[in-house]
Tab-separated table of C-alpha atoms and ligand atoms in Angstrom:
chain	number	residue	atom	x	y	z
A	1	MET	CA	-26.173	17.299	10.998
A	2	ILE	CA	-25.867	15.277	7.569
A	3	SER	CA	-24.594	17.276	4.692
A	4	CYS	CA	-26.727	17.948	1.480
A	5	ALA	CA	-26.826	15.562	-1.434
A	6	ALA	CA	-26.381	18.877	-3.637
A	7	ALA	CA	-22.572	19.333	-2.739
A	8	LYS	CA	-21.937	23.208	-2.730
A	9	LEU	CA	-18.589	24.010	-4.388
A	10	HIS	CA	-16.852	26.775	-2.854
A	11	ARG	CA	-14.233	28.661	-4.967
A	12	GLY	CA	-11.704	31.085	-4.064
A	13	PHE	CA	-11.271	30.174	-0.583
A	14	VAL	CA	-7.705	30.011	0.207
A	15	ARG	CA	-6.559	27.779	2.802
A	16	GLN	CA	-3.265	29.551	3.787
A	17	PRO	CA	-3.260	32.944	2.547
A	18	SER	CA	0.228	33.874	3.888
A	19	VAL	CA	1.796	30.858	1.778
A	20	SER	CA	-0.855	29.956	-0.711
A	21	ILE	CA	-2.040	32.013	-3.553
A	22	VAL	CA	-4.058	29.158	-5.278
A	23	PRO	CA	-7.807	29.013	-4.711
A	24	ILE	CA	-8.553	26.159	-3.150
A	25	GLU	CA	-12.102	24.304	-3.696
A	26	VAL	CA	-13.888	22.929	-0.591
A	27	VAL	CA	-16.693	20.448	-1.128
A	28	GLN	CA	-19.157	19.264	1.305
A	29	ASN	CA	-18.927	15.675	2.413
A	30	GLU	CA	-21.815	13.828	0.342
A	31	SER	CA	-21.522	10.447	2.248
A	32	THR	CA	-24.285	9.750	4.940
A	33	GLU	CA	-22.469	7.719	7.342
A	34	MET	CA	-20.004	8.543	9.954
A	35	GLU	CA	-16.975	6.340	10.048
A	36	THR	CA	-16.678	3.910	12.712
A	37	LEU	CA	-13.487	2.248	14.148
A	38	ARG	CA	-12.207	-1.052	13.192
A	39	PHE	CA	-10.202	-3.548	15.354
A	40	LEU	CA	-10.071	-0.884	18.019
A	41	ASP	CA	-12.978	0.505	20.481
A	42	ALA	CA	-12.974	3.592	22.311
A	43	ALA	CA	-11.740	2.265	25.740
A	44	ARG	CA	-8.833	0.437	24.010
A	45	VAL	CA	-8.150	3.803	22.205
A	46	ILE	CA	-7.534	5.928	25.202
A	47	GLU	CA	-5.771	3.217	27.125
A	48	LEU	CA	-3.115	3.195	24.415
A	49	GLN	CA	-2.899	6.534	24.203
A	50	ARG	CA	-2.469	6.993	27.819
A	51	GLU	CA	0.161	3.965	27.755
A	52	PHE	CA	2.299	4.718	24.434
A	53	GLY	CA	1.647	8.388	23.858
A	54	THR	CA	0.490	9.714	20.347
A	55	PRO	CA	1.007	9.569	17.691
A	56	PHE	CA	1.623	5.763	17.046
A	57	TYR	CA	0.628	3.228	14.511
A	58	VAL	CA	-1.416	0.049	15.698
A	59	TYR	CA	-1.799	-3.071	13.944
A	60	ASP	CA	-4.040	-6.140	14.720
A	61	GLU	CA	-2.294	-9.221	14.352
A	62	GLN	CA	-5.918	-11.366	13.629
A	63	THR	CA	-6.610	-9.005	10.679
A	64	LEU	CA	-3.463	-9.507	9.388
A	65	LEU	CA	-3.597	-13.441	9.458
A	66	ASP	CA	-7.118	-13.469	8.173
A	67	ARG	CA	-6.111	-11.643	5.185
A	68	ALA	CA	-3.086	-13.847	4.567
A	69	ASN	CA	-5.150	-17.037	4.827
A	70	ASP	CA	-7.558	-15.275	2.036
A	71	VAL	CA	-4.698	-15.030	-0.151
A	72	LEU	CA	-3.254	-18.447	0.546
A	73	ALA	CA	-6.789	-19.568	-0.454
A	74	PHE	CA	-6.623	-18.196	-3.808
A	75	PRO	CA	-8.117	-20.781	-6.244
A	76	ASN	CA	-5.686	-22.338	-8.625
A	77	PRO	CA	-5.212	-25.350	-10.830
A	78	TYR	CA	-1.501	-26.281	-10.248
A	79	GLY	CA	-0.305	-24.701	-7.613
A	80	LEU	CA	0.070	-21.199	-5.931
A	81	ILE	CA	2.865	-18.681	-4.126
A	82	GLY	CA	1.309	-15.833	-2.466
A	83	ARG	CA	3.928	-13.201	-2.014
A	84	TYR	CA	3.643	-10.059	0.248
A	85	ALA	CA	4.480	-6.815	-1.250
A	86	MET	CA	6.602	-5.962	1.571
A	87	LYS	CA	6.775	-2.262	0.730
A	88	ALA	CA	3.191	-1.955	1.842
A	89	LEU	CA	4.365	-2.417	5.380
A	90	PRO	CA	7.843	-3.273	5.998
A	91	THR	CA	8.201	-3.360	9.702
A	92	ALA	CA	10.315	-6.806	10.543
A	93	GLU	CA	7.250	-8.026	13.250
A	94	VAL	CA	4.855	-7.829	10.501
A	95	LEU	CA	7.381	-9.716	8.147
A	96	ARG	CA	7.330	-12.320	10.364
A	97	ILE	CA	3.746	-12.809	10.980
A	98	LEU	CA	3.097	-12.761	7.494
A	99	THR	CA	6.049	-15.056	6.572
A	100	ALA	CA	5.061	-17.643	8.879
A	101	THR	CA	1.718	-18.515	7.187
A	102	GLY	CA	3.329	-19.563	4.301
A	103	LEU	CA	3.466	-16.098	2.394
A	104	HIS	CA	6.878	-15.493	0.289
A	105	ILE	CA	7.841	-11.725	-0.266
A	106	ASP	CA	8.272	-9.351	-3.040
A	107	ALA	CA	11.050	-6.992	-2.513
A	108	SER	CA	10.956	-3.436	-4.402
A	109	SER	CA	14.788	-2.983	-4.123
A	110	GLY	CA	17.948	-4.556	-2.946
A	111	PHE	CA	17.613	-2.951	0.329
A	112	GLU	CA	14.098	-4.203	1.138
A	113	ALA	CA	15.447	-7.837	0.079
A	114	GLU	CA	18.263	-7.552	2.865
A	115	ARG	CA	15.613	-6.144	5.336
A	116	ALA	CA	13.539	-9.260	4.963
A	117	MET	CA	16.325	-11.189	5.376
A	118	ARG	CA	17.425	-9.492	8.734
A	119	ALA	CA	13.863	-10.142	10.041
A	120	GLY	CA	14.440	-13.566	9.267
A	121	VAL	CA	13.011	-14.516	6.109
A	122	GLU	CA	14.671	-17.430	3.700
A	123	PRO	CA	16.265	-15.652	0.792
A	124	GLU	CA	14.941	-18.171	-1.606
A	125	ARG	CA	10.909	-16.809	-0.289
A	126	ILE	CA	12.206	-13.398	-1.634
A	127	GLN	CA	11.726	-12.200	-5.102
A	128	ILE	CA	13.313	-8.909	-5.799
A	129	THR	CA	10.961	-6.714	-8.439
A	130	ALA	CA	12.871	-3.097	-8.574
A	131	GLN	CA	12.707	-0.171	-10.849
A	132	GLU	CA	16.578	0.417	-9.863
A	133	LEU	CA	18.608	-2.541	-10.114
A	134	PRO	CA	20.645	-3.714	-7.151
A	135	ARG	CA	24.502	-2.728	-6.943
A	136	ASN	CA	24.790	-6.066	-4.902
A	137	LEU	CA	22.412	-8.132	-7.169
A	138	ALA	CA	25.408	-10.987	-7.622
A	139	ALA	CA	26.063	-11.331	-3.835
A	140	LEU	CA	22.008	-11.357	-3.352
A	141	ILE	CA	21.538	-13.513	-5.956
A	142	ALA	CA	24.434	-15.961	-4.626
A	143	LYS	CA	22.571	-16.311	-1.199
A	144	GLY	CA	19.423	-17.556	-2.952
A	145	VAL	CA	17.447	-14.409	-3.513
A	146	ARG	CA	15.104	-14.688	-6.933
A	147	PHE	CA	15.026	-12.110	-9.553
A	148	ASN	CA	12.498	-10.518	-11.768
A	149	ALA	CA	14.103	-8.637	-14.601
A	150	CYS	CA	11.883	-5.184	-15.070
A	151	SER	CA	13.900	-4.276	-18.156
A	152	LEU	CA	15.939	-5.410	-21.200
A	153	LEU	CA	18.867	-3.579	-19.295
A	154	GLN	CA	17.995	-5.523	-15.928
A	155	LEU	CA	17.815	-8.764	-18.044
A	156	GLU	CA	21.453	-8.368	-19.845
A	157	LYS	CA	23.009	-7.312	-16.184
A	158	PHE	CA	21.226	-10.381	-14.738
A	159	GLY	CA	22.511	-12.425	-17.606
A	160	GLU	CA	26.068	-10.852	-17.070
A	161	ALA	CA	26.331	-11.505	-13.325
A	162	ASN	CA	24.554	-15.117	-13.387
A	163	PRO	CA	25.085	-16.583	-16.679
A	164	GLY	CA	23.201	-20.008	-17.271
A	165	GLY	CA	21.034	-18.587	-14.515
A	166	GLU	CA	17.191	-18.896	-13.611
A	167	LEU	CA	14.641	-15.851	-13.273
A	168	SER	CA	11.512	-14.176	-13.939
A	169	VAL	CA	10.618	-11.515	-16.544
A	170	ARG	CA	7.912	-8.618	-15.660
A	171	ILE	CA	6.210	-7.487	-18.694
A	172	ASN	CA	3.896	-4.451	-19.541
A	173	PRO	CA	1.090	-6.178	-21.309
A	174	GLY	CA	-0.236	-2.993	-22.753
A	175	LEU	CA	-2.936	-2.370	-20.446
A	176	GLY	CA	-3.009	-0.387	-17.423
A	177	SER	CA	-5.329	-0.143	-14.305
A	178	GLY	CA	-5.419	2.045	-10.838
A	179	HIS	CA	-7.340	4.659	-9.321
A	180	SER	CA	-5.089	7.705	-10.379
A	181	ASN	CA	-2.237	8.019	-12.864
A	182	ARG	CA	-0.064	7.872	-9.764
A	183	THR	CA	-0.961	4.503	-8.891
A	184	ASN	CA	-1.279	3.160	-12.589
A	185	VAL	CA	1.421	0.585	-13.428
A	186	GLY	CA	0.695	-0.804	-16.755
A	187	GLY	CA	0.095	0.523	-20.401
A	188	PRO	CA	2.207	2.859	-22.711
A	189	SER	CA	2.168	5.432	-19.978
A	190	ALA	CA	3.475	3.118	-17.389
A	191	SER	CA	7.674	2.812	-16.814
A	192	PHE	CA	7.310	-0.829	-14.932
A	193	GLY	CA	8.214	-4.007	-16.855
A	194	ILE	CA	9.531	-4.740	-20.783
A	195	TRP	CA	6.829	-3.939	-22.873
A	196	HIS	CA	5.001	-6.845	-24.580
A	197	GLU	CA	6.148	-6.109	-28.092
A	198	GLN	CA	9.669	-6.566	-27.191
A	199	LEU	CA	9.546	-10.464	-26.528
A	200	ASP	CA	12.233	-11.139	-29.456
A	201	GLN	CA	14.878	-9.041	-27.542
A	202	VAL	CA	14.008	-10.773	-24.262
A	203	LEU	CA	14.567	-14.009	-26.150
A	204	GLU	CA	17.754	-13.000	-28.040
A	205	THR	CA	19.296	-11.900	-24.107
A	206	ALA	CA	18.131	-14.940	-22.905
A	207	ALA	CA	20.093	-17.276	-25.396
A	208	ARG	CA	22.981	-15.053	-25.295
A	209	HIS	CA	23.331	-15.575	-21.667
A	210	ASN	CA	22.106	-18.896	-21.665
A	211	LEU	CA	19.426	-17.900	-19.198
A	212	HIS	CA	16.028	-19.745	-18.483
A	213	ILE	CA	13.200	-17.636	-18.023
A	214	THR	CA	10.788	-19.970	-15.948
A	215	ARG	CA	8.490	-17.239	-14.413
A	216	MET	CA	6.628	-14.466	-15.870
A	217	HIS	CA	5.033	-11.204	-14.301
A	218	THR	CA	2.464	-8.991	-14.819
A	219	HIS	CA	1.461	-6.419	-12.315
A	220	ILE	CA	-1.185	-3.630	-13.642
A	221	GLY	CA	-3.271	-3.117	-10.397
A	222	SER	CA	-6.409	-4.362	-11.972
A	223	GLY	CA	-8.453	-3.100	-9.006
A	224	SER	CA	-11.675	-5.178	-7.562
A	225	ASP	CA	-13.411	-5.964	-10.745
A	226	PRO	CA	-12.891	-9.659	-11.238
A	227	ASP	CA	-13.535	-9.111	-14.891
A	228	LYS	CA	-10.392	-6.825	-15.224
A	229	TRP	CA	-8.672	-9.989	-13.552
A	230	VAL	CA	-9.680	-12.050	-16.479
A	231	VAL	CA	-8.724	-9.429	-19.047
A	232	CYS	CA	-5.450	-9.161	-17.674
A	233	ALA	CA	-4.450	-12.617	-17.228
A	234	LYS	CA	-5.724	-13.596	-20.639
A	235	MET	CA	-3.115	-11.120	-22.116
A	236	SER	CA	-0.733	-12.203	-19.912
A	237	LEU	CA	-1.330	-15.893	-20.902
A	238	THR	CA	-0.910	-15.117	-24.528
A	239	ILE	CA	2.628	-13.624	-23.778
A	240	ALA	CA	3.709	-16.637	-21.629
A	241	ALA	CA	2.694	-18.725	-24.568
A	242	LYS	CA	5.909	-17.152	-26.457
A	243	LEU	CA	8.003	-17.860	-23.683
A	244	PRO	CA	8.393	-21.597	-24.008
A	245	GLU	CA	10.124	-22.292	-20.490
A	246	VAL	CA	7.667	-20.376	-18.064
A	247	THR	CA	5.937	-22.735	-15.731
A	248	SER	CA	4.673	-20.117	-13.343
A	249	LEU	CA	2.884	-16.995	-13.726
A	250	SER	CA	2.463	-14.193	-11.215
A	251	LEU	CA	-0.127	-11.724	-11.586
A	252	GLY	CA	1.118	-9.375	-9.270
A	253	GLY	CA	-0.874	-7.204	-6.558
A	254	GLY	CA	-3.609	-4.670	-6.921
A	255	PHE	CA	-6.432	-5.818	-5.274
A	256	LYS	CA	-8.265	-3.202	-4.234
A	257	VAL	CA	-9.493	-3.069	-0.834
A	258	GLY	CA	-12.234	-0.659	0.584
A	259	ARG	CA	-10.765	1.719	3.372
A	260	MET	CA	-13.710	3.738	3.578
A	261	ALA	CA	-17.373	2.341	4.695
A	262	ASN	CA	-18.747	3.030	0.784
A	263	GLU	CA	-15.778	1.447	-0.928
A	264	ASP	CA	-15.635	-1.923	-2.679
A	265	SER	CA	-12.880	-4.548	-1.620
A	266	THR	CA	-11.867	-7.351	-3.988
A	267	ASP	CA	-13.197	-10.917	-3.512
A	268	LEU	CA	-10.114	-12.991	-4.158
A	269	ILE	CA	-12.303	-16.137	-4.563
A	270	ALA	CA	-14.322	-14.813	-7.408
A	271	VAL	CA	-11.129	-13.375	-9.407
A	272	GLY	CA	-9.617	-16.823	-8.809
A	273	GLN	CA	-12.227	-18.751	-10.233
A	274	LYS	CA	-12.647	-16.883	-13.254
A	275	ILE	CA	-8.951	-17.374	-13.903
A	276	VAL	CA	-8.944	-21.027	-13.358
A	277	PRO	CA	-10.370	-21.946	-16.470
A	278	GLU	CA	-8.052	-19.506	-18.487
A	279	ILE	CA	-4.970	-21.901	-16.880
A	280	GLU	CA	-6.588	-24.818	-17.109
A	281	ASN	CA	-7.003	-24.046	-21.179
A	282	PHE	CA	-3.510	-22.853	-21.447
A	283	ALA	CA	-2.419	-26.185	-20.072
A	284	ARG	CA	-4.552	-28.202	-22.539
A	285	GLU	CA	-3.300	-25.744	-25.625
A	286	HIS	CA	0.320	-25.542	-24.793
A	287	GLY	CA	0.860	-28.755	-22.405
A	288	ARG	CA	2.237	-26.411	-19.653
A	289	GLU	CA	0.520	-26.351	-16.162
A	290	LEU	CA	1.272	-23.056	-14.734
A	291	SER	CA	1.494	-22.456	-11.264
A	292	LEU	CA	0.026	-19.243	-9.962
A	293	GLU	CA	1.493	-16.229	-8.139
A	294	VAL	CA	-0.500	-13.281	-6.518
A	295	GLU	CA	1.463	-10.527	-4.752
A	296	PRO	CA	-0.544	-7.975	-2.806
A	297	GLY	CA	0.390	-5.476	-0.480
A	298	THR	CA	-2.923	-3.385	0.090
A	299	PHE	CA	-4.798	-6.282	0.465
A	300	LEU	CA	-2.885	-7.645	3.267
A	301	ALA	CA	-2.005	-4.724	4.972
A	302	ALA	CA	-4.550	-1.719	4.682
A	303	ASN	CA	-7.353	-2.489	7.148
A	304	CYS	CA	-4.934	-4.280	9.482
A	305	GLY	CA	-3.451	-0.658	10.935
A	306	ALA	CA	-4.856	2.334	12.977
A	307	LEU	CA	-2.997	5.692	13.523
A	308	VAL	CA	-3.643	6.907	16.664
A	309	CYS	CA	-3.415	10.850	17.138
A	310	THR	CA	-4.607	13.502	19.549
A	311	VAL	CA	-6.388	16.884	18.805
A	312	THR	CA	-4.299	19.779	19.634
A	313	ASP	CA	-6.330	22.558	18.082
A	314	VAL	CA	-9.546	23.418	16.636
A	315	VAL	CA	-9.686	26.611	14.536
A	316	GLU	CA	-11.856	28.422	12.243
A	317	THR	CA	-12.303	30.841	9.620
A	318	SER	CA	-14.600	33.225	8.395
A	319	ALA	CA	-17.973	33.269	10.112
A	320	GLU	CA	-19.544	33.181	6.502
A	321	GLY	CA	-18.220	30.587	3.925
A	322	GLY	CA	-15.637	29.551	6.315
A	323	TYR	CA	-14.654	26.232	7.753
A	324	ARG	CA	-13.636	24.327	11.085
A	325	PHE	CA	-10.365	22.799	10.928
A	326	VAL	CA	-9.106	19.886	13.459
A	327	LYS	CA	-5.487	19.828	13.809
A	328	ILE	CA	-3.662	16.630	15.245
A	329	ASP	CA	-0.240	15.761	16.369
A	330	ALA	CA	0.378	13.631	13.176
A	331	GLY	CA	0.100	14.648	9.322
A	332	MET	CA	2.133	13.747	6.182
A	333	SER	CA	5.280	12.584	8.353
A	334	GLU	CA	2.836	9.822	9.119
A	335	ILE	CA	0.523	9.534	6.472
A	336	VAL	CA	1.202	10.829	3.089
A	337	ARG	CA	-1.601	9.564	0.760
A	338	PRO	CA	-4.279	12.121	1.388
A	339	SER	CA	-2.070	14.479	0.375
A	340	LEU	CA	-0.102	12.570	-2.780
A	341	TYR	CA	-3.016	11.169	-4.415
A	342	GLY	CA	-6.250	12.136	-2.303
A	343	GLY	CA	-6.449	8.883	-0.449
A	344	GLN	CA	-9.235	8.389	1.458
A	345	HIS	CA	-8.994	7.199	5.394
A	346	PRO	CA	-11.761	7.064	7.752
A	347	ILE	CA	-11.400	9.559	10.683
A	348	ILE	CA	-12.889	9.067	14.105
A	349	VAL	CA	-13.046	11.108	16.979
A	350	VAL	CA	-12.516	9.321	20.397
A	351	PRO	CA	-13.657	11.788	23.363
A	352	GLY	CA	-11.655	10.894	26.636
A	353	THR	CA	-14.667	11.340	28.567
A	354	ASP	CA	-18.116	9.574	28.361
A	355	GLU	CA	-20.388	12.762	27.879
A	356	THR	CA	-22.175	12.595	24.379
A	357	ARG	CA	-21.246	15.243	21.665
A	358	GLY	CA	-22.817	16.591	18.902
A	359	THR	CA	-21.404	16.474	15.144
A	360	GLY	CA	-20.668	18.746	12.379
A	361	ASP	CA	-18.319	19.076	9.546
A	362	PHE	CA	-14.566	19.531	9.764
A	363	LEU	CA	-11.258	19.712	7.693
A	364	VAL	CA	-8.640	17.976	9.245
A	365	ALA	CA	-5.385	19.534	8.900
A	366	GLY	CA	-1.839	17.510	9.781
A	367	HIS	CA	0.812	19.141	11.844
A	368	CYS	CA	3.340	19.949	9.344
A	369	CYS	CA	3.783	23.436	7.850
A	370	GLU	CA	2.544	22.730	4.638
A	371	SER	CA	-0.199	23.804	2.954
A	372	GLY	CA	-0.802	20.261	1.829
A	373	ASP	CA	-0.613	18.516	4.565
A	374	ILE	CA	-4.559	17.923	4.599
A	375	LEU	CA	-6.224	14.731	5.677
A	376	THR	CA	-9.488	15.212	4.269
A	377	PRO	CA	-9.000	15.723	0.414
A	378	GLU	CA	-11.502	15.309	-2.240
A	379	PRO	CA	-11.524	11.291	-3.439
A	380	GLY	CA	-8.745	11.174	-5.962
A	381	ASN	CA	-7.798	14.828	-6.035
A	382	PRO	CA	-5.320	16.199	-3.802
A	383	GLU	CA	-6.138	19.638	-5.147
A	384	ALA	CA	-9.586	19.996	-3.621
A	385	LEU	CA	-10.883	19.585	0.116
A	386	GLN	CA	-13.993	17.771	1.255
A	387	THR	CA	-15.689	18.286	4.778
A	388	ARG	CA	-16.227	15.248	6.992
A	389	GLU	CA	-18.778	14.770	9.343
A	390	LEU	CA	-16.709	14.070	12.948
A	391	ALA	CA	-17.966	14.083	16.857
A	392	ASP	CA	-17.124	17.493	18.060
A	393	PRO	CA	-13.529	17.365	18.719
A	394	ARG	CA	-11.732	19.203	21.687
A	395	VAL	CA	-8.200	19.375	22.517
A	396	GLY	CA	-6.995	16.633	24.201
A	397	ASP	CA	-9.390	13.903	22.422
A	398	ALA	CA	-7.921	11.025	20.584
A	399	LEU	CA	-8.283	10.967	16.823
A	400	VAL	CA	-8.147	7.724	14.955
A	401	ILE	CA	-7.261	7.651	11.117
A	402	GLU	CA	-8.281	3.966	9.825
A	403	GLY	CA	-6.999	1.968	6.810
A	404	VAL	CA	-3.321	2.843	7.346
A	405	GLY	CA	-1.718	-0.436	7.346
A	406	ALA	CA	-0.526	-0.163	3.991
A	407	TYR	CA	1.504	2.617	2.276
A	408	CYS	CA	1.752	4.755	5.595
A	409	SER	CA	4.707	4.015	7.825
A	410	GLY	CA	6.734	2.824	4.978
A	411	MET	CA	6.001	5.672	2.965
A	412	SER	CA	5.497	9.176	4.527
A	413	ALA	CA	7.424	12.502	4.473
A	414	LYS	CA	9.542	11.269	7.366
A	415	ASN	CA	11.241	13.804	9.630
A	416	TYR	CA	9.725	16.595	7.694
A	417	ASN	CA	9.660	19.422	10.350
A	418	ALA	CA	11.929	17.385	12.338
A	419	PHE	CA	8.919	15.393	13.514
A	420	PRO	CA	10.252	11.672	14.466
A	421	GLU	CA	9.077	8.696	12.882
A	422	CYS	CA	6.511	7.360	15.395
A	423	ALA	CA	6.003	4.028	17.459
A	424	GLU	CA	4.422	0.905	16.084
A	425	ILE	CA	2.072	-1.154	18.566
A	426	LEU	CA	0.782	-4.536	17.658
A	427	LEU	CA	-2.273	-5.802	19.200
A	428	ARG	CA	-1.718	-9.683	19.758
A	429	VAL	CA	-4.526	-12.434	18.867
A	430	ASP	CA	-4.470	-12.967	22.537
A	431	GLY	CA	-5.542	-9.154	23.596
A	432	SER	CA	-2.153	-7.967	24.744
A	433	SER	CA	-0.588	-4.850	23.066
A	434	GLU	CA	3.259	-4.709	22.571
A	435	LEU	CA	5.868	-2.239	20.980
A	436	ILE	CA	7.133	-3.305	18.019
A	437	ARG	CA	8.949	-0.376	17.030
A	438	ARG	CA	10.179	2.797	18.932
A	439	ARG	CA	9.549	6.328	18.588
A	440	GLN	CA	12.658	7.447	16.940
A	441	THR	CA	14.276	10.085	19.115
A	442	LEU	CA	16.362	13.499	17.714
A	443	ASP	CA	19.633	11.854	18.330
A	444	GLN	CA	18.798	8.744	15.836
A	445	MET	CA	17.443	11.816	13.369
A	446	LEU	CA	20.779	13.293	13.407
A	447	GLN	CA	23.018	10.609	13.710
A	448	ASN	CA	24.598	10.987	10.257
A	449	GLU	CA	25.116	14.537	10.172
A	450	ILE	CA	28.699	15.487	10.514
B	501	PLP	C1	3.970	-2.313	-4.899
B	501	PLP	C2	3.674	-3.834	-5.767
B	501	PLP	C3	2.399	-4.609	-5.319
B	501	PLP	C4	1.717	-4.682	-4.276
B	501	PLP	O1	0.805	-3.899	-4.986
B	501	PLP	P1	-0.631	-3.481	-4.074
B	501	PLP	O2	-1.476	-2.486	-4.914
B	501	PLP	O3	0.010	-2.875	-2.854
B	501	PLP	O4	-1.521	-4.911	-4.297
B	501	PLP	C5	2.747	-6.159	-5.662
B	501	PLP	N1	3.877	-6.188	-7.159
B	501	PLP	C6	4.888	-5.338	-7.199
B	501	PLP	C7	5.775	-5.262	-8.345
B	501	PLP	C8	4.436	-3.804	-6.804
B	501	PLP	O5	5.754	-3.375	-7.209
C-alpha cells in the first residue's frame, strides 16, 4: 500500500506519445502519509458538490481571520502595518474580510489598486509595488494610493508626476531566497527593485524632484527560517541607514507555509522576535524608531482554500511499468502551480458513498489538452511526475485539492480550452456557505470578441 522508501526511477516513460516525444520521469511517492481534508469534512464536500456543481474553490473565513490575527501580532517595537499581497487571492469578498481585520493592501499593478478600491478599500491603505508603472499613476496618487518605486525610472516618473511627494523605494539588497528560480525575487538574478549599490542615484533623483523617501521596502521571499529573516532585516537596515528620511521598513512577504503535511510553516512570532532587537539597535545608533511592515500573500491565503472537483475518468497504461491516472474536471485552468513550478498540493479522494475503499498509487491529470497539465509533479520539478497514494477513485467521486487559497484562482491558465472561470464559495464563520463569485458563462468569455 505504501510505496517504498527507495524511490524507483522509471525512465523512458512517455506521457502522451502522440504529442510529446520527451521521456518523462515518474518517481514513486516516498511520503508515508495520505493527506487529509483541512477545514472541510467529507459530508460537507459531497453537500457542496451537489449544491454548486464542480469545479469550485471554497474558502474558509475562520482560517483567513486566524491568519490575519497572526500577521497583526507580528512583534514590533515601534509600530506595524500588515499588508495583504492581494495578488495571492484578489476576490472582492476576501479583500473585504482581510481589510476589515485592519490589514492594508499590497497591489501589484495599477489595476489591482483599482480593484481593491472597488471592493471598498480606502486608497490610503493601498500601496502599489509593480513591475509595470501604472499609466494612470498621477490619478491614483491623487486619490491617495501609496507608491513604492521599484526602479530608478519609476522613481523618476513618480517625481515628474508628483514633485515634492512622499514615497517608498523597493531595494534589491543583493540577497535572494525562494524555493525555485521562479519564485526568487532578490539577488543579482532578480529584476525586482533598485540594486542596493545605486543609492546615490536614488538620492540624486529624489533631490531633483524634492521627493521624500520615508519608507523603504525589500521583498526577497525569505521562507520559513527565522535566521534568514534576520540576515535580510540586517541588510535592509544597513541600507535604511543611508536613506535619512526613512521611518518605516517593509520586509515584504515570502513567509513560507506548508501546504503538504510534511512541509514547515513560518512561525511569525519567532521571526519577529529575532528582528525586534535589530530595530531597537538601529534606533539607538541612528536616532530613528522605524515602524515595520510585512506583506504576506501565501501566509494569509494558502491554506484557507480548497478546489473541489469531480473524478471524470480513471485510465491506465501498460500492465508492466505503466501507471494509473485519475482525470478530473479541473486542471491548469484552475491551478497552475504544479505545472509552473512543481508546487505540491494535498489531494484527497472523497467517495460519494460510505463504503471503504482500498488505496493505490496514482497520477492526477487535469482536464486541459496539454501534457503539462498534471497535478502530481515531483516537488519543485514540473519536468518529472510523482505518484500519490489515494483512496481508489471512481468516476463521480469528489476529489479535493487543498492549499489552493493563494496563487490559484488569481493565477491560472484561465479559459484555456474554453473552460469557464470557476465559481468561488465562502464558508462563513457561522457555518453557512455562500457564493462569492459565479461561474463564468460562455457569453462572458466571448463578449469582447468582435
Ligand atoms: C507577491 C508579493 C508579496 C507576497 O508574497 P508571498 O510569497 O505570497 O508572501 C509581497 N510583496 C510583494 C511586493 C509581492 O510582489
